[in-house]
């Protein structure tokens, strides 16, 4: 099962509720040299939400503490000059931007890639998600194929 599309099959309001096998994903019509149709996100509207509260609120509502996560940092960025100077698919999807802002955020917060437990990640194309793991420092560059998540 393709994980993201597989999960969407459980939500009746999802844009896509059909599940695909790995074989179907691999053999889908090619959109680009190494990427098939089922590895691309369609034009769509989406959203994510987080309910923010203070520690004081949690103290008054202790039954919610087990569901709470602490946001220790947030950083926004934009494309780096390498996007326009280099003819690189990896640079085009924002590798340098992600690497720069995540490195800065790790320094500012004292958090390391090993401390990260949750990532909200836009993965417009399946390879983008994997390349982003490398840019975030979750694995060494070129080593994503060896990570347990893919086995």
Short mmCIF file of C-alpha atoms in Angstrom, two decimals:
data_model
loop_
_atom_site.label_atom_id
_atom_site.label_comp_id
_atom_site.label_asym_id
_atom_site.label_seq_id
_atom_site.Cartn_x
_atom_site.Cartn_y
_atom_site.Cartn_z
CA UNK A 1 0.00 0.00 0.00
CA UNK A 2 1.20 3.52 -0.81
CA UNK A 3 1.28 4.94 2.72
CA UNK A 4 -0.17 8.42 2.14
CA UNK A 5 -2.83 7.27 -0.30
CA UNK A 6 -3.50 4.21 1.83
CA UNK A 7 -4.24 6.37 4.83
CA UNK A 8 -6.55 8.56 2.75
CA UNK A 9 -8.66 5.51 1.96
CA UNK A 10 -9.87 5.54 5.58
CA UNK A 11 -11.35 9.05 5.28
CA UNK A 12 -14.59 9.31 3.32
CA UNK A 13 -14.01 13.06 2.83
CA UNK A 14 -10.56 12.55 1.33
CA UNK A 15 -9.94 13.71 -2.22
CA UNK A 16 -8.78 10.18 -3.02
CA UNK A 17 -10.18 7.12 -1.33
CA UNK A 18 -8.81 4.47 -3.70
CA UNK A 19 -5.87 2.44 -2.44
CA UNK A 20 -2.96 1.64 -4.78
CA UNK A 21 -0.48 -1.19 -4.59
CA UNK A 22 3.25 -0.52 -4.77
CA UNK A 23 3.23 -2.20 -8.18
CA UNK A 24 0.58 0.23 -9.45
CA UNK A 25 2.59 3.19 -8.18
CA UNK A 26 5.82 1.96 -9.79
CA UNK A 27 4.15 1.16 -13.12
CA UNK A 28 2.00 4.29 -13.42
CA UNK A 29 2.41 6.51 -16.48
CA UNK A 30 5.68 8.44 -16.26
CA UNK A 31 5.35 12.18 -15.70
CA UNK A 32 9.07 12.82 -15.51
CA UNK A 33 12.22 10.79 -16.00
CA UNK A 34 11.99 8.95 -12.66
CA UNK A 35 8.51 9.84 -11.43
CA UNK A 36 5.09 8.42 -12.21
CA UNK A 37 1.62 9.92 -12.03
CA UNK A 38 0.82 8.33 -8.67
CA UNK A 39 3.91 9.96 -7.12
CA UNK A 40 2.59 13.47 -7.85
CA UNK A 41 0.03 15.36 -5.85
CA UNK A 42 -2.93 16.69 -7.79
CA UNK A 43 -4.06 20.27 -7.75
CA UNK A 44 -5.93 20.49 -4.50
CA UNK A 45 -6.68 22.53 -1.45
CA UNK A 46 -5.57 21.15 1.85
CA UNK A 47 -4.97 22.21 5.35
CA UNK A 48 -3.46 21.30 8.64
CA UNK A 49 -4.39 22.65 12.01
CA UNK A 50 -2.93 22.83 15.47
CA UNK A 51 -4.71 23.95 18.59
CA UNK A 52 -2.35 26.13 20.59
CA UNK A 53 -2.62 26.65 24.31
CA UNK A 54 -0.55 27.93 27.18
CA UNK A 55 1.07 25.82 29.88
CA UNK A 56 -1.34 27.50 32.28
CA UNK A 57 -4.27 26.12 30.28
CA UNK A 58 -2.76 22.63 30.47
CA UNK A 59 -2.33 22.95 34.21
CA UNK A 60 -6.05 23.71 34.48
CA UNK A 61 -6.88 20.80 32.13
CA UNK A 62 -4.52 17.99 33.13
CA UNK A 63 -6.52 15.41 31.16
CA UNK A 64 -5.16 17.04 27.97
CA UNK A 65 -1.46 16.87 28.94
CA UNK A 66 -0.93 13.46 27.34
CA UNK A 67 -2.05 14.90 23.98
CA UNK A 68 0.07 18.04 24.16
CA UNK A 69 3.30 18.65 22.29
CA UNK A 70 5.66 21.50 22.92
CA UNK A 71 6.66 23.68 19.99
CA UNK A 72 10.24 24.68 20.74
CA UNK A 73 10.91 26.48 17.48
CA UNK A 74 9.52 27.60 14.17
CA UNK A 75 11.27 29.02 11.16
CA UNK A 76 10.20 30.07 7.69
CA UNK A 77 12.39 30.42 4.64
CA UNK A 78 12.42 30.99 0.93
CA UNK A 79 14.36 29.67 -2.02
CA UNK A 80 18.11 30.07 -2.06
CA UNK A 81 19.99 31.48 -5.09
CA UNK A 82 21.09 27.93 -5.99
CA UNK A 83 17.55 27.24 -7.24
CA UNK A 84 18.13 29.68 -10.09
CA UNK A 85 21.87 29.18 -10.63
CA UNK A 86 22.12 25.40 -10.76
CA UNK A 87 20.32 22.97 -13.03
CA UNK A 88 19.45 20.56 -10.23
CA UNK A 89 16.13 18.89 -9.48
CA UNK A 90 17.14 18.54 -5.84
CA UNK A 91 17.93 22.25 -5.54
CA UNK A 92 14.70 23.12 -7.38
CA UNK A 93 12.52 21.44 -4.75
CA UNK A 94 14.16 23.44 -1.98
CA UNK A 95 16.94 21.25 -0.58
CA UNK A 96 19.24 24.21 0.17
CA UNK A 97 16.43 26.24 1.73
CA UNK A 98 15.38 23.37 3.99
CA UNK A 99 18.96 22.57 4.95
CA UNK A 100 19.67 26.23 5.79
CA UNK A 101 16.58 26.92 7.90
CA UNK A 102 16.66 23.57 9.71
CA UNK A 103 20.34 24.05 10.56
CA UNK A 104 19.57 27.53 11.92
CA UNK A 105 16.60 26.20 13.89
CA UNK A 106 18.65 23.38 15.42
CA UNK A 107 21.22 25.94 16.58
CA UNK A 108 18.59 28.34 17.97
CA UNK A 109 16.68 25.67 19.90
CA UNK A 110 19.42 23.24 20.89
CA UNK A 111 17.38 20.48 19.27
CA UNK A 112 19.12 17.92 17.06
CA UNK A 113 17.63 15.86 14.23
CA UNK A 114 17.57 12.90 16.66
CA UNK A 115 15.19 14.86 18.92
CA UNK A 116 12.58 15.46 16.20
CA UNK A 117 9.41 13.42 16.72
CA UNK A 118 6.85 15.11 14.44
CA UNK A 119 7.28 16.92 11.14
CA UNK A 120 4.51 18.59 9.15
CA UNK A 121 5.87 18.22 5.64
CA UNK A 122 4.48 19.25 2.27
CA UNK A 123 5.30 16.45 -0.13
CA UNK A 124 4.02 17.57 -3.52
CA UNK A 125 6.00 14.75 -5.13
CA UNK A 126 7.01 11.47 -3.49
CA UNK A 127 10.76 12.07 -4.00
CA UNK A 128 10.41 15.48 -2.32
CA UNK A 129 9.60 13.86 1.02
CA UNK A 130 12.67 11.63 0.91
CA UNK A 131 15.01 14.41 -0.20
CA UNK A 132 13.63 16.61 2.57
CA UNK A 133 14.55 13.99 5.18
CA UNK A 134 18.16 14.36 4.03
CA UNK A 135 18.00 18.18 4.01
CA UNK A 136 16.62 18.13 7.57
CA UNK A 137 19.57 16.00 8.67
CA UNK A 138 17.39 13.04 9.63
CA UNK A 139 19.82 10.87 7.66
CA UNK A 140 23.09 11.50 5.85
CA UNK A 141 22.91 12.80 2.29
CA UNK A 142 22.53 9.88 -0.08
CA UNK A 143 21.61 7.49 2.73
CA UNK A 144 17.80 7.74 2.69
CA UNK A 145 17.52 4.41 0.89
CA UNK A 146 19.13 2.71 3.91
CA UNK A 147 16.74 4.11 6.53
CA UNK A 148 14.36 1.78 8.38
CA UNK A 149 11.31 3.75 7.21
CA UNK A 150 11.86 2.43 3.67
CA UNK A 151 12.46 -1.21 4.59
#
